[in-house]
Coordinates of C-alpha atoms and ligand atoms in Angstrom, one line a residue:
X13 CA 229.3 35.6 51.9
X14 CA 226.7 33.2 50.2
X15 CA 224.6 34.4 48.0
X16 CA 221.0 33.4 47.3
X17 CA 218.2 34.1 45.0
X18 CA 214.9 33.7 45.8
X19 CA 211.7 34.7 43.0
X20 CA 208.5 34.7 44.1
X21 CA 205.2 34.1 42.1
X22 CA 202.2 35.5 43.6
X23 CA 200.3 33.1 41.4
X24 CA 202.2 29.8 43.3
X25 CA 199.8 29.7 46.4
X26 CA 199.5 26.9 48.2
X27 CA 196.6 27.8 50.8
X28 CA 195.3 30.2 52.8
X29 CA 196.8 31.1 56.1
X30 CA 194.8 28.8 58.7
X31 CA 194.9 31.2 61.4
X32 CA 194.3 27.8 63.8
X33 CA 198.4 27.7 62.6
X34 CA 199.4 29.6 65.5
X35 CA 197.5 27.5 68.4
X36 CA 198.8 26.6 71.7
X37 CA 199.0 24.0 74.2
X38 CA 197.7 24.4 77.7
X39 CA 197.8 21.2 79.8
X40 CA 197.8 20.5 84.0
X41 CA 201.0 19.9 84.0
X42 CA 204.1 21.0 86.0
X43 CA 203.6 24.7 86.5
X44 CA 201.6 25.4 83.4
X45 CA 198.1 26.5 84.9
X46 CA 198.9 26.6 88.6
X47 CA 201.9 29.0 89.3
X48 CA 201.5 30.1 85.7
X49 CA 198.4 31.2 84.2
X50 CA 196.8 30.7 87.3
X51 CA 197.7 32.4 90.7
X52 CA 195.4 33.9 92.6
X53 CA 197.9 35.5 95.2
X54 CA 199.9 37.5 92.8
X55 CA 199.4 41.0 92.7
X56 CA 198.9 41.3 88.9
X57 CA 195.8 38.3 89.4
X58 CA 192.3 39.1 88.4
X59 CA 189.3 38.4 90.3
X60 CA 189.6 34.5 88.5
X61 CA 192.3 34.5 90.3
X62 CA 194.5 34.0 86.5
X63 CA 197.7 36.6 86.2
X64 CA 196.7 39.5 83.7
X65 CA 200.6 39.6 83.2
X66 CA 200.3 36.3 81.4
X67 CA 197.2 36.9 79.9
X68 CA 198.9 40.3 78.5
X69 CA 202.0 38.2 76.8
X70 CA 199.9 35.0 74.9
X71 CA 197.5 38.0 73.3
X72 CA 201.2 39.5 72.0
X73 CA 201.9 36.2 71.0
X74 CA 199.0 36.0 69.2
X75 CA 197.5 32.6 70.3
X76 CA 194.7 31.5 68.0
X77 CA 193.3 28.4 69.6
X78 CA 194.6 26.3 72.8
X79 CA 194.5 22.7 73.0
X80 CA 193.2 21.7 76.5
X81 CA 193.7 19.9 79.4
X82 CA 196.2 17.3 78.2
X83 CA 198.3 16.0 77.1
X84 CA 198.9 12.8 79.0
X85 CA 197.0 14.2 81.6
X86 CA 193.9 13.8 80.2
X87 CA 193.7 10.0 80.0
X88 CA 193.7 9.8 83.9
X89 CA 191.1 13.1 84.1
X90 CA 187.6 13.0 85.2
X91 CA 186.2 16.0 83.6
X92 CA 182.9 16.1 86.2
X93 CA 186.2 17.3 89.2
X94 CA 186.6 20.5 87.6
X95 CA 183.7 22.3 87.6
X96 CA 181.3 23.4 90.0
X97 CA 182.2 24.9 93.1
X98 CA 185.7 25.1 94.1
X99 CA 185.5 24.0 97.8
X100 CA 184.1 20.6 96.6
X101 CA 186.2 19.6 93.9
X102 CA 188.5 17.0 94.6
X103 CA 192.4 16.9 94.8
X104 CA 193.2 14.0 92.8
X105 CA 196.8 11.7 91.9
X106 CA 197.9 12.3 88.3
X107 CA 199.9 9.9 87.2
X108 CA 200.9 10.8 84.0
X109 CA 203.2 13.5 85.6
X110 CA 202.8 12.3 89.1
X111 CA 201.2 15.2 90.1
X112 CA 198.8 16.3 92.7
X113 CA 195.5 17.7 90.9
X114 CA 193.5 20.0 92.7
X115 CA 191.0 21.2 90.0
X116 CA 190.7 24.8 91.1
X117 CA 190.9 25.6 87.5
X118 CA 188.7 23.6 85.0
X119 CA 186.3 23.9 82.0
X120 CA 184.6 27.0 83.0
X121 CA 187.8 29.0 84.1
X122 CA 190.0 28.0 81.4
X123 CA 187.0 29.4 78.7
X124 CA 186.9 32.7 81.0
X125 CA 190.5 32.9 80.6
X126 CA 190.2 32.0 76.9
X127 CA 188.0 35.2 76.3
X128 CA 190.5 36.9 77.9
X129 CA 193.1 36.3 75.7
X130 CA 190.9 36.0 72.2
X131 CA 191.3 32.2 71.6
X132 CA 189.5 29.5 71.1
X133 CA 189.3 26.0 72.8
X134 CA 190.5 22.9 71.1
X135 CA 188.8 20.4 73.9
X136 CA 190.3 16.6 74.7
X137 CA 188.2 13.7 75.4
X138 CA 189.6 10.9 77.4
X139 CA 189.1 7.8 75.7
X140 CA 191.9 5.9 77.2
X141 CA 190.2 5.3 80.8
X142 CA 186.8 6.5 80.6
X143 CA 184.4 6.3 77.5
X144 CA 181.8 7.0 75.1
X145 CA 179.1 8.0 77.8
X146 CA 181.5 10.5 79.3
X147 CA 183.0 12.0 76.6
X148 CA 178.9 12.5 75.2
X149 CA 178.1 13.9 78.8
X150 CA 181.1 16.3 78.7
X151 CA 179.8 17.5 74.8
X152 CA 176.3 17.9 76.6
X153 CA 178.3 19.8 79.7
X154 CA 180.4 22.5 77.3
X155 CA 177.6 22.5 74.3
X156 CA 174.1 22.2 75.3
X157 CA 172.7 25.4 75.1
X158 CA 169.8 24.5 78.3
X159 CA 167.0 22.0 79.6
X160 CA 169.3 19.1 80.4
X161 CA 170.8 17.6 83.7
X162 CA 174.3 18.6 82.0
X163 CA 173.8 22.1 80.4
X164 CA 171.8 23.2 83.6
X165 CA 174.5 21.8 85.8
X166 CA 177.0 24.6 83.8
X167 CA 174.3 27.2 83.8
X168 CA 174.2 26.6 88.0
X169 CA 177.6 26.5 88.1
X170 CA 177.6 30.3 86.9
X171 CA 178.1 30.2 82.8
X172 CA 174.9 30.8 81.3
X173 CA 176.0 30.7 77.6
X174 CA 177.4 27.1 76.2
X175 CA 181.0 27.2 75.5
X176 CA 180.6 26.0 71.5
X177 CA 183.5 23.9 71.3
X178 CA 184.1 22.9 67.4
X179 CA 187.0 20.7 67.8
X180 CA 187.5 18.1 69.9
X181 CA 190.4 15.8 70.3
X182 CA 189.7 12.3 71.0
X183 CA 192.6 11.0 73.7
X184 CA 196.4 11.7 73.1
X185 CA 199.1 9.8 72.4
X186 CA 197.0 6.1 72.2
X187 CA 200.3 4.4 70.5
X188 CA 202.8 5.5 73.4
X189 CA 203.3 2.8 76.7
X190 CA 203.5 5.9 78.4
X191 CA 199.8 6.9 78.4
X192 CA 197.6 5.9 81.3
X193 CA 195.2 3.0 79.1
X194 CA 197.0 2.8 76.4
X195 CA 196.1 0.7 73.2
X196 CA 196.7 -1.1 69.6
X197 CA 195.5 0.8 66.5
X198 CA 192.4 -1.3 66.4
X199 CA 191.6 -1.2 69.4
X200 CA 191.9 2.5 69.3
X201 CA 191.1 3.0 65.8
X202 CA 187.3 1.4 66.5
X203 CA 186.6 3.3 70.0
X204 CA 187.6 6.5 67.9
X205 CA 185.6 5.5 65.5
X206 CA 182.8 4.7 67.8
X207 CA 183.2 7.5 70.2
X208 CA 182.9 9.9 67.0
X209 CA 180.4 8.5 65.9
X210 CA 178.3 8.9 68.9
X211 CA 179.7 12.8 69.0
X212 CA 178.7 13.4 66.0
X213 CA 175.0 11.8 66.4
X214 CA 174.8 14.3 69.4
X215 CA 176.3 17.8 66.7
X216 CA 177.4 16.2 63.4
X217 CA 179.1 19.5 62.9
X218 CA 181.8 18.5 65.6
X219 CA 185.6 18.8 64.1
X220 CA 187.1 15.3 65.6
X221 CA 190.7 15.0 65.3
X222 CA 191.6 11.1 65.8
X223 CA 195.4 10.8 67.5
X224 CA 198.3 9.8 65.4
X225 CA 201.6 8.6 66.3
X226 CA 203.3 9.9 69.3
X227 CA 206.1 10.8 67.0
X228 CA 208.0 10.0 63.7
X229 CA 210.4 7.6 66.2
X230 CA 207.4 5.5 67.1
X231 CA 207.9 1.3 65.6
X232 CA 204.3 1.9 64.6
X233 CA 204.2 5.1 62.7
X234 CA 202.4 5.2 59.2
X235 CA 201.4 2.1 60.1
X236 CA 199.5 3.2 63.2
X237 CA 197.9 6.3 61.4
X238 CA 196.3 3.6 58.2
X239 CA 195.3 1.5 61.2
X240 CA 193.7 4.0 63.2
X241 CA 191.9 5.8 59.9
X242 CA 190.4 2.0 58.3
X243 CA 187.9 2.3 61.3
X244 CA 187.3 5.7 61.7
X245 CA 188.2 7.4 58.2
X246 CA 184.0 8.0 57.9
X247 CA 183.6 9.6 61.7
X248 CA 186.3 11.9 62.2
X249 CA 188.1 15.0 60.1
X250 CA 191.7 15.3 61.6
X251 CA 194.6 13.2 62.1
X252 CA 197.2 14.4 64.6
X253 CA 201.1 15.1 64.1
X254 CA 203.1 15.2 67.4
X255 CA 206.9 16.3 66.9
X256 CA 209.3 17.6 69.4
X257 CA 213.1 18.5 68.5
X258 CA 216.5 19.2 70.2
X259 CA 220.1 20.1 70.1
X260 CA 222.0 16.8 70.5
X261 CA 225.1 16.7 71.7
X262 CA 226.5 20.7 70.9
X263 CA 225.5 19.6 67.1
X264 CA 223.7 23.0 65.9
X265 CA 223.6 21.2 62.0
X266 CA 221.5 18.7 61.8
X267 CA 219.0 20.2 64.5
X268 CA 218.8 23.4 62.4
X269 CA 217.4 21.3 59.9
X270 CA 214.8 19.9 62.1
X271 CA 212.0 21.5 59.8
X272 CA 213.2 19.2 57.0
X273 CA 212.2 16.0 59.0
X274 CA 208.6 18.0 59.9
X275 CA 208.0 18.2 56.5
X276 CA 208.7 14.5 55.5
X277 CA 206.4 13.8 58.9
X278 CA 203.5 15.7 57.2
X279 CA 204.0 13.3 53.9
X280 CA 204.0 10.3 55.1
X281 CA 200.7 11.1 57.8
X282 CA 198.9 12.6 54.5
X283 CA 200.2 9.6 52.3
X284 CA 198.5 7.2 55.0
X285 CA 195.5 8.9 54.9
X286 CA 194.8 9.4 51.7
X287 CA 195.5 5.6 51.0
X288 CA 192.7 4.7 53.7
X289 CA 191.0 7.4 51.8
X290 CA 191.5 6.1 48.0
X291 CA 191.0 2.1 49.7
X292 CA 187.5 3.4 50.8
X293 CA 187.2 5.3 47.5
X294 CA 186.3 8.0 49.5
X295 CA 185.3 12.0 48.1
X296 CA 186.3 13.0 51.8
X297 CA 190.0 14.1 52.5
X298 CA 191.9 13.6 56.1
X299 CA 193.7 17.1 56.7
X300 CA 196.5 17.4 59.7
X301 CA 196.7 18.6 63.2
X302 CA 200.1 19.4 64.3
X303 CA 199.0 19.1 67.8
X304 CA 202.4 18.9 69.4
X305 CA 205.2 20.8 68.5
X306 CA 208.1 22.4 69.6
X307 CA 211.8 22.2 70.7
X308 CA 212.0 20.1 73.7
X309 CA 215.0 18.8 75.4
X310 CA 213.5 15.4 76.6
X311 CA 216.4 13.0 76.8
X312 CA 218.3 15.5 79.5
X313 CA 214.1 15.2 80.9
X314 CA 214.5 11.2 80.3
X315 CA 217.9 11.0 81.7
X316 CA 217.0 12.6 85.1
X317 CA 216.1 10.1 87.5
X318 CA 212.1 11.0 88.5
X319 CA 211.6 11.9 92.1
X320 CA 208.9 9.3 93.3
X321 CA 209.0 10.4 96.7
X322 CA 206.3 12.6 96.9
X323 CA 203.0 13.7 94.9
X324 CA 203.5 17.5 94.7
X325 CA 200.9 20.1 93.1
X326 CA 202.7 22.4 90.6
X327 CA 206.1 21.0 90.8
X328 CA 209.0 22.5 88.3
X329 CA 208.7 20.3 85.5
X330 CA 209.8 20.4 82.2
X331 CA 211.2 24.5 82.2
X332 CA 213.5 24.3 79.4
X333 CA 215.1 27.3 78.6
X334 CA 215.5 28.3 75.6
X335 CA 218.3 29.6 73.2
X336 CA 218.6 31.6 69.8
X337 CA 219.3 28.2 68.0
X338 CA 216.3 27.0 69.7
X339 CA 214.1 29.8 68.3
X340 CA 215.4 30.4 65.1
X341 CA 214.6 26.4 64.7
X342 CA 210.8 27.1 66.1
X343 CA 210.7 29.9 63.4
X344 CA 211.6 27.5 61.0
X345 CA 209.0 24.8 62.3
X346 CA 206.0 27.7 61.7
X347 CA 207.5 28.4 58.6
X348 CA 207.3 24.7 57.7
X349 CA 203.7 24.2 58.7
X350 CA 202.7 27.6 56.5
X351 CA 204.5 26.1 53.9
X352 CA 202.1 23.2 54.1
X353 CA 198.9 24.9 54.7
X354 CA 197.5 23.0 52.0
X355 CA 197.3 19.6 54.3
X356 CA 197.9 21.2 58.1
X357 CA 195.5 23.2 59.2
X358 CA 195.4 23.7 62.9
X359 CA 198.3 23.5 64.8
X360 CA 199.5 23.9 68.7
X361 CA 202.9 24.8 69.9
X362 CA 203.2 22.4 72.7
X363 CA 203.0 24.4 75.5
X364 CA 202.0 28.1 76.3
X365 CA 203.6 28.9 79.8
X366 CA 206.6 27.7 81.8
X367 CA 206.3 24.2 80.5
X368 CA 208.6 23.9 77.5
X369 CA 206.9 27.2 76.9
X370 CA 207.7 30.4 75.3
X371 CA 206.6 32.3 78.6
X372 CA 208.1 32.0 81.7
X373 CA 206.9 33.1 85.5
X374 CA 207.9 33.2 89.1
X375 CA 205.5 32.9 91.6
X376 CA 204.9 36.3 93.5
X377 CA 207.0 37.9 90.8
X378 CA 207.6 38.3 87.1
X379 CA 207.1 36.8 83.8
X380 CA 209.1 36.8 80.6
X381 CA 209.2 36.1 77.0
X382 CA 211.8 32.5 76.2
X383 CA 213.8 33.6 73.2
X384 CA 211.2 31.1 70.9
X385 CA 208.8 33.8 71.8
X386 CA 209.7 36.1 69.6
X387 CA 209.3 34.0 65.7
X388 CA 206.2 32.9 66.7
X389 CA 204.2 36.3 67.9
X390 CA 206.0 38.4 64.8
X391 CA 204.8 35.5 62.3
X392 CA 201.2 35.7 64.4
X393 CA 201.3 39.4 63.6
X394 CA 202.5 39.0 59.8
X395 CA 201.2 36.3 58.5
X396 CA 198.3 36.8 56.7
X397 CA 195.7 36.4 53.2
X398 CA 197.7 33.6 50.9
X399 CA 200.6 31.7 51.3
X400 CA 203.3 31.6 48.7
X401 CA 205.8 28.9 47.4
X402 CA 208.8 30.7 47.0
X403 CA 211.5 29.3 44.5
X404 CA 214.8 29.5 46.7
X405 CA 218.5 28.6 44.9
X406 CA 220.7 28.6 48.3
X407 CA 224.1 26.5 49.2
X408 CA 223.6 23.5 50.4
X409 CA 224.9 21.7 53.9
X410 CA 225.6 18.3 55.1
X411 CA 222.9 18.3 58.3
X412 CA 224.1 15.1 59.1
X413 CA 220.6 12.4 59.9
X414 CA 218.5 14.9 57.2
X415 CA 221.2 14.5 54.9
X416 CA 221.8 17.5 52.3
X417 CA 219.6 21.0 53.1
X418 CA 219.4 24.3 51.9
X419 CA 221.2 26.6 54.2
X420 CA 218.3 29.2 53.3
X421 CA 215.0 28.4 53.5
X422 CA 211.8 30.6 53.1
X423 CA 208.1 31.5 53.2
X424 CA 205.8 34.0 51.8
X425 CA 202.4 35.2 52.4
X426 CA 200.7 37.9 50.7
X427 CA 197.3 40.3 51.4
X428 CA 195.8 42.1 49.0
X429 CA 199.0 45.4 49.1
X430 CA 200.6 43.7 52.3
X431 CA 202.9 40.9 52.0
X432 CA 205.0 39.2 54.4
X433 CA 208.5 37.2 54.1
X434 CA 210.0 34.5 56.3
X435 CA 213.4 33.5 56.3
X436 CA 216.4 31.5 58.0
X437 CA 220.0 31.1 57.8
X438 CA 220.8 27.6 59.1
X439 CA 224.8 28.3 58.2
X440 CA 226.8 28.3 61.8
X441 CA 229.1 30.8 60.5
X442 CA 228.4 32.7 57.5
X443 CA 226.1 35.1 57.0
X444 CA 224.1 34.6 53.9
X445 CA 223.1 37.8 51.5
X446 CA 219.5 37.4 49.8
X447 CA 218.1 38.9 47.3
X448 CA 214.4 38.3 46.4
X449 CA 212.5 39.2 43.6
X450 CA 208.8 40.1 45.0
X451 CA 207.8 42.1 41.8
X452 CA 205.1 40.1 41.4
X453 CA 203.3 41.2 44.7
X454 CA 202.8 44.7 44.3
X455 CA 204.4 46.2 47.4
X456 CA 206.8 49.5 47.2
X457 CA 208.6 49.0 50.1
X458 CA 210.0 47.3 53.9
X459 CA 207.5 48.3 56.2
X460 CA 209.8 46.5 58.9
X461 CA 212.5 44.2 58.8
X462 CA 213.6 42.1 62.1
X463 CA 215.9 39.7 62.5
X464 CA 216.7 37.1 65.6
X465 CA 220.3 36.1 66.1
X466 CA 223.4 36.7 68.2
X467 CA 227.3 36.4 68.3
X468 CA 226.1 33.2 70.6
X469 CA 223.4 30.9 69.2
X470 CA 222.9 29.5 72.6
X471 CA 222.4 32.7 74.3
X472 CA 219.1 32.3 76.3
X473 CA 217.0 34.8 78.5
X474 CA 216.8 34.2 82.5
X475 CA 215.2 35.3 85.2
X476 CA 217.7 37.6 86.0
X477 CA 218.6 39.3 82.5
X478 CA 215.5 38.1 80.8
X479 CA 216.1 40.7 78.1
X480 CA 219.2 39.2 76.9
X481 CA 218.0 37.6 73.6
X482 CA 215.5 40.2 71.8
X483 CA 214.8 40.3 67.8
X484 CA 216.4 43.8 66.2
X485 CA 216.0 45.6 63.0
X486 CA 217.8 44.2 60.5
X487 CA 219.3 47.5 58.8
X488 CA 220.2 45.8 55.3
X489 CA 217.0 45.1 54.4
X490 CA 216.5 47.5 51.0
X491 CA 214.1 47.7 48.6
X492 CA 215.1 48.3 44.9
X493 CA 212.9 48.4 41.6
X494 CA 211.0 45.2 43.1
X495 CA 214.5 43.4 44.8
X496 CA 214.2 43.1 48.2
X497 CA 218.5 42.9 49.1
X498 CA 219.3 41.5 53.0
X499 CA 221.9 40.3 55.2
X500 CA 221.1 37.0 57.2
X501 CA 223.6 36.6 59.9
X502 CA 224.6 33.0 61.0
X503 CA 221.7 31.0 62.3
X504 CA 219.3 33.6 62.2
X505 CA 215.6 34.0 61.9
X506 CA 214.1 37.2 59.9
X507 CA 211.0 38.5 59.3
X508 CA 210.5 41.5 56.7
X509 CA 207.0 42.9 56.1
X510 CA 206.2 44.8 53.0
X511 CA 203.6 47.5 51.7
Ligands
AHR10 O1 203.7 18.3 75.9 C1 204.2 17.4 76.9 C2 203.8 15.9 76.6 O2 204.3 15.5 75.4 C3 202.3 15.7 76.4 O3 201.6 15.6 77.6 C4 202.2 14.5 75.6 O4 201.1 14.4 74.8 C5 203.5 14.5 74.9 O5 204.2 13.3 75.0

């Protein structure tokens, strides 16, 4: 069995723990809001007519903030169809998923459900088809506290108090063809820039995140981000990171190194900025908003041929399901953005229920937690005060595209007497025994150790046995005169909380 050493130095922090890390992704698309959060004919729905099963599974998953409505959808969305009363809002085409929009849940819904489920909203302009004027009216809309055409118009529509947004997303995706209105880097860069601007006249204490690159694959990328930031480096505070990954063809090594290639993302955004930033000879620093992320299998998605044949409302789109390999990789993803606190600091696992989602439903009947539930609402719960660098001296494995990797890789956070340690095992078939030297954090002992693998890494949980992947307790965790000693299995993700 491999052995590796890890020592940890409280003293190495790199940041504190953003809690905005562990944000979501809600966007009308597919099944996501309607049939998902949203059903008012299921017997667990509230009077809002959104499922309290649901609502019950993102507070264990510990959602911080959700990123709203889109997505692609929101450069085709007209945010005045979504509020006011239901009975006059209209159904409308969306064309970014060929969709039929109905708008029975909008702005003042999705806030009631927010307080339901402790987060706060990350809000998305559309500045692809509509403007500065509308994307001012919908700040006047969600802000204003009263004594406007807008802010009255919410207060009449039944919320008194203004929603507060801080952070607002200006567009998604500008760089991709995909995108309904989509654009070059100046001509996006300046109507961010102008668009912020204009924001930020109206509440200069806005948090504007300006859109990135669709994705490290895009011809543009770097070059789109120091593009984008030469107009708008002044007006806005965020630039956002958009990465999905998959299993390709049965190869579990290079994909369990997909955290590898999230980090090198996060360099080169931060390098582009802070070269807009040191050409402007700026005192102000860009930070990053993972916006996007997750494991998504989008060339089987690509591959499908579309059915054009009809504009359905809800339709199944995008479900993947998702396997051990698949979580113990999304563990490794959070991991990755806690490990660079010091640049990302909000982040949204892309998206929250049934699409490419870590909770599932049926309509009428139940929901479940996807196997990629399980990382992310353990780190939610664990991860808190500082984060540590920890020095890790593992074997090394040919991950094919990301070339050499440590088959061991790990994160530590630590508060006040409570500290917390992340770890994975990327090896297919050995398991890997750790021991870590936390003296320097104070703690006596393993106030719970849990670990997420299986004899299959592409075990997944259904419908019908949707309790077939769960995390255990990962008995060879011990605690020795400041060693912690464990046993990772084969691609495995662990989580070991000490006091
Ligand atoms: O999350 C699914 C889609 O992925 C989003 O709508 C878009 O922004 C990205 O391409």
């Amino acid at each position: 069995m491999p052995h590796v050493r890890i020592d940890v130095d409280r003293r190495a922090t790199i940041a504190p723990v953003h809690r905005r890390l562990f944000g979501g992704f809600v966007e009308h698309l597919g099944r996501c809001v309607y049939d998902g959060l949203y059903e008012p004919g299921h017997p667990l729905a509230n009077a809002d007519g959104f499922r309290t099963d649901v609502i019950e599974l993102v507070r264990e998953l510990g959602i911080s903030m959700v990123r709203y409505p889109g997505g692609n959808f929101v450069s085709g969305f007209r945010w005045e169809d979504s509020v006011g009363p239901r009975a006059k809002r209209p159904v409308r085409r969306d064309l970014a998923w060929h969709s039929l929009e109905s708008n029975e849940v909008g702005l003042d819904e999705f806030a009631r459900w927010l307080d339901l489920v402790g987060a706060e909203m990350m809000l998305a302009v559309n500045v692809a088809t509509r403007g500065i004027l509308p994307a001012l009216d919908l700040l006047e809309y969600a802000n204003h506290p009263s004594g406007t055409a807008l802010s009255d118009w919410r207060i009449a529509n039944g919320t008194i108090e203004p929603h507060n947004v801080r952070t607002w997303c200006l567009g998604n995706e500008m760089d991709g063809p995909w995108q309904t209105g989509f654009m070059s880097a100046d001509e996006y860069g300046s109507i961010a820039a102008r668009t912020s601007a204009a924001m930020k006249t109206a509440d200069p204490d806005l948090e504007l995140v300006v859109c990135g690159s669709s994705g490290s694959q895009m011809p543009t990328f770097g070059d789109w981000e120091r593009i984008v930031l030469e107009h708008s480096y002044d007006y806005v505070d965020l630039v956002s990171c958009h990465a999905y990954y998959q299993e390709y063809d049965g190869d579990l090594a290079p994909f369990l190194a997909s955290a590898v290639d999230m980090e090198s993302f996060i360099d080169t955004v931060a390098a582009a900025a802070d070269h807009v930033g040191s050409k402007k000879r700026s005192r102000k620093r860009i930070d990053l908003s993972f916006d996007e992320w997750n494991v998504w299998y989008l060339k089987e998605h690509q591959e499908a041929a579309p059915d054009l044949s009809e504009w359905r409302h809800a339709p199944r789109l995008l479900e993947d399901v998702y396997t051990v390999a698949d979580a113990v990789v999304v563990g490794n993803l959070l991991m990755t953005l806690l490990k660079r606190s010091d640049r990302v600091v909000s982040a949204s696992l892309a998206q929250l229920v049934n699409v490419i989602a870590p909770i599932m439903t049926e309509p009428g009947g139940a929901s479940w937690r996807q196997t990629t539930f399980y990382p992310f609402a353990i780190m939610s719960r664990l991860a808190t005060g500082t984060v540590i660098r920890p020095v890790v001296q593992s074997e090394r494995y040919d991950a094919g595209k990301y070339g050499d990797v440590d088959e061991v890789d790990a994160i530590v956070t630590v508060d006040d007497d409570r500290a917390a340690v992340f770890l994975v095992n990327r090896n297919l078939d050995e398991s890997a025994q750790v021991s870590i030297d936390v003296r320097s954090l104070g703690c006596s002992r393993i106030a719970e150790a849990t670990t997420l693998a299986d004899a299959d890494p592409h075990a997944k949980n259904t419908r019908a046995d949707p309790e077939r992947v769960v995390p255990r307790r990962n008995v060879s965790g011990a605690f020795d005169s400041g060693t912690l000693t464990i046993d990772l299995p084969p691609v495995s993700w662990t989580a070991i909380a000490l006091c």
